[in-house]
Coordinates of N, CA and C in Angstrom, one line a residue:
M255 N 9.0 -1.8 50.7 CA 10.0 -2.8 50.4 C 11.2 -2.5 51.2
N256 N 11.8 -3.5 51.9 CA 13.0 -3.3 52.7 C 14.2 -4.1 52.1
C257 N 14.3 -4.0 50.8 CA 15.4 -4.7 50.1 C 16.7 -3.9 50.1
Q258 N 17.8 -4.7 50.1 CA 19.1 -4.1 50.0 C 19.6 -4.1 48.5
P259 N 20.4 -3.2 48.1 CA 21.0 -3.3 46.8 C 21.6 -4.6 46.5
G260 N 21.3 -5.2 45.3 CA 21.8 -6.5 45.0 C 20.9 -7.7 45.4
C261 N 19.8 -7.4 46.0 CA 18.9 -8.5 46.5 C 18.4 -9.3 45.3
I262 N 18.6 -10.6 45.2 CA 18.2 -11.4 44.1 C 16.7 -11.8 44.2
D263 N 16.0 -11.5 45.2 CA 14.6 -11.8 45.3 C 13.7 -10.7 44.7
C264 N 14.3 -9.6 44.3 CA 13.5 -8.5 43.7 C 13.9 -8.4 42.2
R265 N 12.9 -8.1 41.4 CA 13.1 -7.9 40.0 C 13.5 -6.4 39.7
I266 N 12.9 -5.5 40.5 CA 13.2 -4.1 40.2 C 13.6 -3.5 41.6
I267 N 14.8 -2.8 41.6 CA 15.3 -2.1 42.8 C 15.2 -0.6 42.6
V268 N 14.5 0.1 43.5 CA 14.4 1.5 43.3 C 14.9 2.2 44.6
P269 N 16.2 2.3 44.7 CA 16.8 3.1 45.9 C 16.4 4.5 45.8
H270 N 16.2 5.2 46.9 CA 15.7 6.5 46.9 C 16.7 7.5 46.2
S271 N 18.0 7.3 46.3 CA 18.9 8.3 45.8 C 19.4 7.9 44.4
Y272 N 19.0 6.8 43.8 CA 19.5 6.3 42.5 C 18.3 6.3 41.5
P273 N 18.6 6.4 40.2 CA 17.6 6.3 39.2 C 17.1 4.8 39.2
M274 N 16.0 4.6 38.5 CA 15.4 3.2 38.5 C 16.4 2.3 37.7
V275 N 16.7 1.1 38.3 CA 17.5 0.1 37.8 C 16.7 -1.2 37.7
S276 N 16.8 -1.8 36.5 CA 16.1 -3.1 36.4 C 17.1 -4.2 36.6
Q277 N 16.7 -5.2 37.3 CA 17.5 -6.4 37.6 C 16.7 -7.7 37.3
L278 N 17.3 -8.6 36.6 CA 16.6 -9.8 36.3 C 16.8 -10.9 37.4
D279 N 15.7 -11.6 37.6 CA 15.8 -12.7 38.5 C 16.5 -13.8 37.8
T280 N 17.6 -14.3 38.3 CA 18.4 -15.3 37.6 C 17.6 -16.6 37.3
S281 N 16.6 -17.0 38.1 CA 15.9 -18.2 37.8 C 15.0 -18.0 36.5
I282 N 14.6 -16.8 36.2 CA 13.8 -16.5 35.0 C 14.7 -16.4 33.8
A283 N 15.9 -15.7 34.0 CA 16.8 -15.5 32.9 C 17.4 -16.8 32.4
S284 N 17.5 -17.8 33.2 CA 18.2 -19.1 32.8 C 17.2 -20.1 32.4
S285 N 15.9 -19.9 32.6 CA 14.9 -20.9 32.3 C 14.8 -21.1 30.8
E286 N 14.4 -22.3 30.4 CA 14.2 -22.7 29.0 C 13.1 -21.9 28.3
R287 N 13.3 -21.5 27.1 CA 12.2 -20.8 26.4 C 11.5 -21.8 25.5
H288 N 10.2 -21.6 25.5 CA 9.4 -22.5 24.7 C 8.7 -21.6 23.7
F289 N 9.0 -21.8 22.4 CA 8.4 -21.1 21.3 C 7.2 -21.8 20.8
S290 N 6.2 -21.1 20.4 CA 5.0 -21.7 19.8 C 5.4 -22.3 18.4
P291 N 4.8 -23.4 18.0 CA 5.1 -23.9 16.7 C 4.8 -23.0 15.5
M292 N 5.4 -23.2 14.4 CA 5.2 -22.4 13.2 C 3.7 -22.6 12.8
I293 N 3.1 -21.5 12.4 CA 1.7 -21.6 11.9 C 1.7 -22.2 10.5
E294 N 0.9 -23.2 10.2 CA 0.9 -23.8 8.9 C 0.2 -22.9 7.9
G295 N 0.7 -22.8 6.7 CA 0.1 -22.0 5.7 C -1.1 -22.7 5.1
L296 N -1.9 -21.9 4.5 CA -3.2 -22.4 3.9 C -3.2 -22.4 2.4
I297 N -4.0 -23.3 1.9 CA -4.3 -23.3 0.4 C -5.7 -22.7 0.3
R298 N -5.7 -21.5 -0.4 CA -7.0 -20.8 -0.6 C -7.3 -20.8 -2.1
V299 N -8.6 -20.9 -2.5 CA -9.0 -20.9 -3.8 C -10.0 -19.8 -4.0
F300 N -9.8 -19.0 -5.1 CA -10.8 -18.1 -5.5 C -11.3 -18.5 -6.9
T301 N -12.6 -18.8 -7.1 CA -13.0 -19.3 -8.3 C -14.4 -18.7 -8.6
G302 N -14.8 -18.8 -9.9 CA -16.1 -18.2 -10.3 C -16.1 -18.2 -11.8
A303 N -17.3 -18.2 -12.4 CA -17.4 -18.3 -13.8 C -17.0 -17.0 -14.5
H304 N -17.0 -15.8 -13.8 CA -16.8 -14.6 -14.5 C -15.4 -14.0 -14.4
R305 N -14.5 -14.6 -13.7 CA -13.1 -14.2 -13.6 C -13.0 -12.8 -13.1
S306 N -13.7 -12.4 -12.0 CA -13.7 -11.0 -11.5 C -13.2 -11.0 -10.1
F307 N -12.3 -11.9 -9.7 CA -11.9 -11.9 -8.3 C -10.5 -11.4 -8.1
F308 N -9.8 -11.0 -9.2 CA -8.4 -10.6 -9.0 C -8.2 -9.4 -8.1
T309 N -9.1 -8.4 -8.1 CA -9.0 -7.3 -7.3 C -9.0 -7.6 -5.8
D310 N -9.9 -8.6 -5.4 CA -9.9 -9.0 -4.0 C -8.5 -9.7 -3.7
V311 N -8.1 -10.5 -4.6 CA -6.8 -11.3 -4.3 C -5.6 -10.3 -4.2
I312 N -5.5 -9.4 -5.1 CA -4.4 -8.5 -5.1 C -4.4 -7.6 -3.9
S313 N -5.6 -7.2 -3.5 CA -5.7 -6.3 -2.2 C -5.2 -7.1 -1.0
Q314 N -5.5 -8.4 -1.0 CA -5.0 -9.3 0.1 C -3.5 -9.4 0.1
A315 N -3.0 -9.6 -1.1 CA -1.6 -9.7 -1.3 C -0.8 -8.4 -0.9
L316 N -1.4 -7.3 -1.2 CA -0.8 -6.0 -0.8 C -0.8 -5.8 0.7
H317 N -1.9 -6.2 1.3 CA -2.1 -6.1 2.7 C -1.0 -7.0 3.4
Y318 N -0.9 -8.2 2.9 CA 0.1 -9.2 3.4 C 1.5 -8.6 3.3
A319 N 1.8 -8.1 2.2 CA 3.2 -7.5 2.0 C 3.4 -6.3 2.9
G320 N 2.3 -5.5 3.1 CA 2.4 -4.4 4.0 C 2.7 -4.7 5.4
Q321 N 2.5 -6.0 5.8 CA 2.8 -6.5 7.1 C 4.2 -7.0 7.2
G322 N 5.0 -6.9 6.1 CA 6.4 -7.3 6.2 C 6.6 -8.7 5.7
N323 N 5.6 -9.3 5.0 CA 5.8 -10.7 4.5 C 6.1 -10.6 3.0
R324 N 7.0 -11.5 2.5 CA 7.3 -11.5 1.1 C 6.2 -12.2 0.3
V325 N 5.8 -11.6 -0.8 CA 4.7 -12.0 -1.6 C 5.1 -12.1 -3.0
L326 N 4.6 -13.2 -3.7 CA 4.8 -13.3 -5.1 C 3.5 -13.5 -5.8
V327 N 3.2 -12.7 -6.8 CA 2.0 -12.9 -7.6 C 2.4 -13.3 -9.0
V328 N 1.9 -14.4 -9.5 CA 2.3 -15.0 -10.8 C 1.0 -15.0 -11.7
Q329 N 1.1 -14.4 -12.8 CA 0.0 -14.4 -13.8 C 0.4 -15.2 -15.0
F330 N -0.1 -16.5 -15.0 CA 0.4 -17.4 -16.0 C 0.0 -17.1 -17.4
L331 N -1.2 -16.6 -17.6 CA -1.8 -16.4 -18.9 C -1.8 -15.0 -19.4
K332 N -1.3 -14.0 -18.6 CA -1.2 -12.6 -19.0 C 0.1 -12.4 -19.6
G333 N 0.2 -11.8 -20.8 CA 1.4 -11.5 -21.4 C 1.3 -10.1 -22.0
G334 N 2.1 -9.8 -23.1 CA 2.0 -8.6 -23.7 C 3.0 -7.5 -23.3
I335 N 3.7 -7.8 -22.2 CA 4.7 -6.8 -21.8 C 6.2 -7.4 -21.8
R336 N 6.3 -8.6 -22.3 CA 7.6 -9.3 -22.4 C 8.3 -9.2 -21.0
Q337 N 7.7 -9.8 -20.0 CA 8.2 -9.7 -18.7 C 9.1 -10.9 -18.3
G338 N 8.5 -12.1 -18.0 CA 9.2 -13.3 -17.7 C 9.7 -13.3 -16.3
S339 N 10.2 -14.4 -15.8 CA 10.6 -14.6 -14.4 C 11.8 -13.8 -14.0
D340 N 12.6 -13.4 -15.0 CA 13.8 -12.6 -14.7 C 13.6 -11.1 -14.6
R341 N 12.4 -10.7 -14.9 CA 12.1 -9.2 -14.8 C 10.8 -9.0 -14.0
P342 N 10.8 -9.3 -12.7 CA 9.6 -9.0 -12.0 C 9.3 -7.5 -11.8
V343 N 8.0 -7.2 -11.7 CA 7.6 -5.9 -11.2 C 7.6 -5.9 -9.7
R344 N 8.3 -4.9 -9.1 CA 8.4 -4.9 -7.6 C 7.5 -3.8 -7.1
L345 N 6.5 -4.2 -6.3 CA 5.6 -3.2 -5.7 C 6.0 -3.1 -4.2
G346 N 6.6 -2.0 -3.9 CA 7.2 -1.8 -2.5 C 8.4 -2.7 -2.4
Q347 N 8.7 -3.1 -1.2 CA 9.9 -3.9 -0.9 C 9.6 -5.4 -0.8
M348 N 8.3 -5.7 -0.7 CA 8.0 -7.1 -0.3 C 7.1 -7.8 -1.4
L349 N 6.7 -7.2 -2.4 CA 5.8 -7.9 -3.4 C 6.4 -7.9 -4.8
D350 N 6.6 -9.1 -5.3 CA 7.1 -9.3 -6.7 C 5.9 -9.8 -7.5
W351 N 5.8 -9.2 -8.7 CA 4.7 -9.5 -9.6 C 5.3 -10.0 -11.0
L352 N 4.9 -11.2 -11.4 CA 5.4 -11.8 -12.6 C 4.3 -12.1 -13.6
R353 N 4.6 -11.8 -14.8 CA 3.8 -12.3 -15.9 C 4.6 -13.1 -16.9
C354 N 3.9 -13.9 -17.6 CA 4.6 -14.8 -18.6 C 5.2 -14.0 -19.7
D355 N 6.4 -14.4 -20.2 CA 7.0 -13.7 -21.3 C 6.4 -14.1 -22.6
L356 N 5.2 -13.6 -22.8 CA 4.4 -13.9 -24.0 C 4.0 -12.6 -24.7
P357 N 3.8 -12.6 -26.0 CA 3.4 -11.4 -26.7 C 1.9 -11.1 -26.6
R358 N 1.1 -12.0 -25.9 CA -0.3 -11.8 -25.9 C -0.9 -12.4 -24.7
Y359 N -2.2 -12.2 -24.5 CA -3.0 -12.9 -23.4 C -3.4 -14.3 -24.0
V360 N -3.2 -15.3 -23.2 CA -3.5 -16.7 -23.6 C -5.0 -17.0 -23.2
D361 N -5.8 -17.3 -24.2 CA -7.2 -17.7 -23.9 C -7.5 -19.0 -24.7
T362 N -6.5 -19.7 -25.1 CA -6.7 -20.9 -25.9 C -5.5 -21.9 -25.6
P363 N -5.7 -23.2 -25.8 CA -4.6 -24.1 -25.6 C -3.6 -24.1 -26.7
E364 N -3.9 -23.4 -27.8 CA -3.0 -23.4 -29.0 C -1.9 -22.4 -28.8
L365 N -0.8 -22.9 -28.4 CA 0.4 -22.0 -28.3 C 1.5 -22.5 -29.2
D366 N 2.3 -21.6 -29.7 CA 3.5 -22.0 -30.5 C 4.6 -22.5 -29.6
D367 N 5.6 -23.0 -30.1 CA 6.7 -23.6 -29.3 C 7.3 -22.6 -28.3
A368 N 7.6 -21.3 -28.8 CA 8.2 -20.3 -28.0 C 7.3 -19.9 -26.8
E369 N 6.0 -19.8 -27.1 CA 5.0 -19.5 -26.0 C 4.9 -20.6 -25.0
R370 N 4.9 -21.9 -25.5 CA 4.9 -23.0 -24.5 C 6.1 -23.0 -23.6
Q371 N 7.2 -22.7 -24.2 CA 8.5 -22.7 -23.5 C 8.5 -21.5 -22.4
A372 N 7.9 -20.4 -22.8 CA 7.9 -19.3 -21.9 C 7.0 -19.6 -20.7
L373 N 5.9 -20.2 -21.0 CA 5.0 -20.6 -19.9 C 5.6 -21.7 -19.0
Q374 N 6.3 -22.6 -19.6 CA 7.0 -23.7 -18.8 C 8.1 -23.1 -18.0
D375 N 8.8 -22.1 -18.5 CA 9.9 -21.5 -17.8 C 9.3 -20.8 -16.5
L376 N 8.2 -20.1 -16.7 CA 7.6 -19.4 -15.6 C 7.1 -20.4 -14.5
W377 N 6.5 -21.5 -15.0 CA 6.0 -22.6 -14.1 C 7.2 -23.1 -13.3
E378 N 8.3 -23.4 -14.0 CA 9.5 -24.0 -13.3 C 10.1 -23.0 -12.3
H379 N 10.1 -21.7 -12.6 CA 10.6 -20.7 -11.7 C 9.7 -20.6 -10.5
T380 N 8.4 -20.7 -10.7 CA 7.4 -20.6 -9.6 C 7.6 -21.8 -8.7
R381 N 7.7 -23.0 -9.2 CA 7.9 -24.2 -8.4 C 9.2 -24.1 -7.6
S382 N 10.2 -23.5 -8.2 CA 11.5 -23.4 -7.5 C 11.4 -22.5 -6.3
V383 N 10.8 -21.3 -6.5 CA 10.8 -20.3 -5.4 C 9.8 -20.8 -4.3
I384 N 8.8 -21.6 -4.7 CA 7.9 -22.1 -3.6 C 8.7 -23.2 -2.8
R385 N 9.4 -24.1 -3.5 CA 10.1 -25.1 -2.7 C 11.2 -24.5 -1.9
D386 N 11.8 -23.4 -2.3 CA 12.9 -22.7 -1.6 C 12.3 -22.0 -0.4
G387 N 11.0 -21.8 -0.3 CA 10.5 -21.0 0.8 C 10.8 -19.5 0.7
T388 N 11.1 -19.0 -0.5 CA 11.4 -17.6 -0.7 C 10.3 -16.6 -0.3
Y389 N 9.1 -17.0 -0.5 CA 8.0 -16.1 -0.2 C 7.1 -16.7 0.8
S390 N 6.3 -15.9 1.5 CA 5.4 -16.3 2.5 C 4.0 -16.6 1.9
L391 N 3.7 -15.8 0.9 CA 2.4 -15.9 0.2 C 2.7 -16.0 -1.3
V392 N 2.1 -16.9 -2.0 CA 2.3 -17.0 -3.5 C 0.9 -17.1 -4.1
V393 N 0.6 -16.2 -5.0 CA -0.7 -16.1 -5.7 C -0.4 -16.7 -7.1
L394 N -1.2 -17.8 -7.4 CA -1.1 -18.4 -8.7 C -2.4 -18.1 -9.5
D395 N -2.3 -17.0 -10.3 CA -3.5 -16.4 -10.9 C -3.8 -17.2 -12.2
E396 N -5.1 -17.5 -12.3 CA -5.6 -18.3 -13.5 C -4.9 -19.6 -13.8
L397 N -4.4 -20.2 -12.7 CA -3.7 -21.4 -12.9 C -4.7 -22.5 -13.3
S398 N -5.9 -22.4 -12.9 CA -7.0 -23.4 -13.3 C -7.1 -23.4 -14.8
L399 N -7.1 -22.3 -15.5 CA -7.2 -22.3 -16.9 C -6.0 -22.9 -17.6
A400 N -4.8 -22.6 -17.1 CA -3.6 -23.2 -17.6 C -3.7 -24.8 -17.5
I401 N -4.3 -25.3 -16.4 CA -4.5 -26.7 -16.3 C -5.5 -27.2 -17.3
K402 N -6.6 -26.4 -17.4 CA -7.7 -26.8 -18.3 C -7.2 -26.9 -19.7
F403 N -6.4 -25.9 -20.1 CA -5.8 -25.9 -21.5 C -4.7 -27.0 -21.7
G404 N -4.3 -27.7 -20.7 CA -3.3 -28.7 -20.8 C -1.9 -28.1 -20.9
L405 N -1.7 -26.9 -20.4 CA -0.4 -26.2 -20.4 C 0.4 -26.5 -19.2
I406 N -0.2 -26.8 -18.1 CA 0.5 -27.2 -16.9 C -0.3 -28.4 -16.3
A407 N 0.5 -29.4 -16.0 CA -0.1 -30.7 -15.6 C -0.7 -30.6 -14.2
E408 N -1.9 -31.0 -14.1 CA -2.7 -31.0 -12.8 C -1.9 -31.8 -11.7
A409 N -1.3 -32.9 -12.1 CA -0.5 -33.7 -11.1 C 0.6 -32.9 -10.5
E410 N 1.3 -32.1 -11.4 CA 2.4 -31.3 -10.9 C 2.0 -30.2 -9.9
V411 N 0.8 -29.7 -10.2 CA 0.3 -28.6 -9.3 C -0.1 -29.3 -7.9
L412 N -0.7 -30.4 -7.9 CA -1.1 -31.1 -6.7 C 0.2 -31.5 -5.9
N413 N 1.2 -32.0 -6.6 CA 2.4 -32.4 -5.9 C 3.1 -31.2 -5.3
L414 N 3.1 -30.0 -6.0 CA 3.7 -28.8 -5.4 C 2.9 -28.4 -4.2
L415 N 1.6 -28.4 -4.2 CA 0.8 -28.0 -3.1 C 1.0 -28.9 -1.9
Q416 N 1.1 -30.1 -2.1 CA 1.3 -31.1 -1.0 C 2.7 -31.2 -0.4
T417 N 3.7 -30.7 -1.2 CA 5.1 -30.8 -0.7 C 5.7 -29.5 -0.5
R418 N 4.9 -28.4 -0.5 CA 5.5 -27.1 -0.3 C 5.9 -26.9 1.1
P419 N 6.9 -26.0 1.4 CA 7.2 -25.8 2.9 C 5.9 -25.4 3.6
P420 N 5.8 -25.9 4.8 CA 4.5 -25.8 5.5 C 4.1 -24.4 5.9
H421 N 5.0 -23.4 5.9 CA 4.6 -22.1 6.3 C 4.0 -21.2 5.2
I422 N 4.1 -21.7 3.9 CA 3.7 -20.9 2.8 C 2.2 -20.9 2.5
D423 N 1.6 -19.8 2.4 CA 0.2 -19.6 2.0 C 0.2 -19.6 0.5
I424 N -0.7 -20.4 -0.1 CA -0.9 -20.4 -1.6 C -2.3 -20.0 -1.9
V425 N -2.5 -19.1 -2.9 CA -3.8 -18.7 -3.4 C -3.8 -19.1 -4.8
L426 N -4.8 -19.8 -5.2 CA -5.0 -20.2 -6.6 C -6.3 -19.5 -7.1
T427 N -6.3 -19.0 -8.3 CA -7.5 -18.4 -8.8 C -7.8 -18.9 -10.2
G428 N -9.0 -18.7 -10.6 CA -9.5 -19.1 -12.0 C -10.8 -19.9 -12.0
P429 N -11.4 -19.8 -13.1 CA -12.7 -20.6 -13.3 C -12.4 -22.0 -13.5
D430 N -13.4 -22.9 -13.3 CA -13.2 -24.3 -13.6 C -12.0 -24.9 -12.8
M431 N -12.0 -24.6 -11.5 CA -10.9 -25.1 -10.7 C -11.1 -26.6 -10.6
P432 N -10.0 -27.4 -10.8 CA -10.1 -28.9 -10.7 C -10.6 -29.4 -9.4
E433 N -11.4 -30.4 -9.4 CA -12.0 -30.9 -8.1 C -10.8 -31.4 -7.2
S434 N -9.8 -31.9 -7.8 CA -8.7 -32.4 -7.0 C -8.0 -31.3 -6.1
I435 N -8.0 -30.1 -6.7 CA -7.5 -29.0 -5.9 C -8.5 -28.5 -4.9
L436 N -9.7 -28.4 -5.3 CA -10.8 -28.0 -4.3 C -10.8 -28.9 -3.1
S437 N -10.6 -30.2 -3.4 CA -10.6 -31.2 -2.3 C -9.6 -31.0 -1.2
I438 N -8.4 -30.4 -1.5 CA -7.4 -30.2 -0.6 C -7.3 -28.7 -0.1
A439 N -8.1 -27.9 -0.6 CA -8.1 -26.5 -0.2 C -8.6 -26.3 1.2
D440 N -8.0 -25.3 1.9 CA -8.4 -25.0 3.2 C -9.6 -24.0 3.2
Q441 N -9.6 -23.2 2.1 CA -10.7 -22.2 2.0 C -11.0 -22.1 0.5
I442 N -12.3 -22.0 0.2 CA -12.8 -21.9 -1.2 C -13.7 -20.7 -1.2
T443 N -13.4 -19.7 -2.0 CA -14.3 -18.6 -2.2 C -14.8 -18.6 -3.7
E444 N -16.1 -18.8 -3.8 CA -16.8 -18.8 -5.1 C -17.5 -17.5 -5.3
L445 N -17.2 -16.8 -6.3 CA -17.9 -15.5 -6.6 C -18.9 -15.7 -7.7
R446 N -20.1 -15.1 -7.4 CA -21.2 -15.2 -8.4 C -21.8 -13.9 -8.6
R447 N -22.3 -13.7 -9.8 CA -23.0 -12.4 -10.1 C -24.5 -12.7 -9.9
M448 N -25.1 -11.6 -9.4 CA -26.6 -11.7 -9.2 C -27.2 -10.5 -10.0
Y449 N -28.1 -10.9 -10.8 CA -28.8 -9.9 -11.7 C -30.1 -9.6 -11.1
S450 N -30.5 -8.3 -11.0 CA -31.9 -8.0 -10.6 C -32.6 -7.3 -11.8
P451 N -33.9 -7.6 -11.9 CA -34.6 -7.1 -13.1 C -34.7 -5.5 -13.1

């Protein structure tokens, strides 16, 4: 190369007596940058009659958080530790884990007024952080049972899924997943047990 110092036709100038110096071509530096569009989040469903899918879901959530994405795991029907939305368990820096502020595990639609209010408070908090785009992945554990028991309205869940910020991935788990949710899901994983004699 027979370039002179300061030559704008070269990107890298390596004079014999000087250390390597990098120089930008001004036509490249001033060109417009085109960024790729944001990747749209997915709605994924894990369902099955035996409710044995949480291990798979939580391992995916931990993997996602390990890549630097904020993750929220919400367990609507698990209680017993008096947690609630204002006392999340934090796993690492990127994963928050919430349980309902209930004295027990919910396996029936019969809740007293305080339990119903605790579940409604957790649902409202979850809706709020999804709408705010606080997290990149939100896991709604056993939400299908909360819908089946009439504790959370199916129409509210559908509205939230359809109006969420487009970058958020949502994972819903639980048996008896409503057909309306299955019909808008991007991915459905149905787990089955196989017995051998």
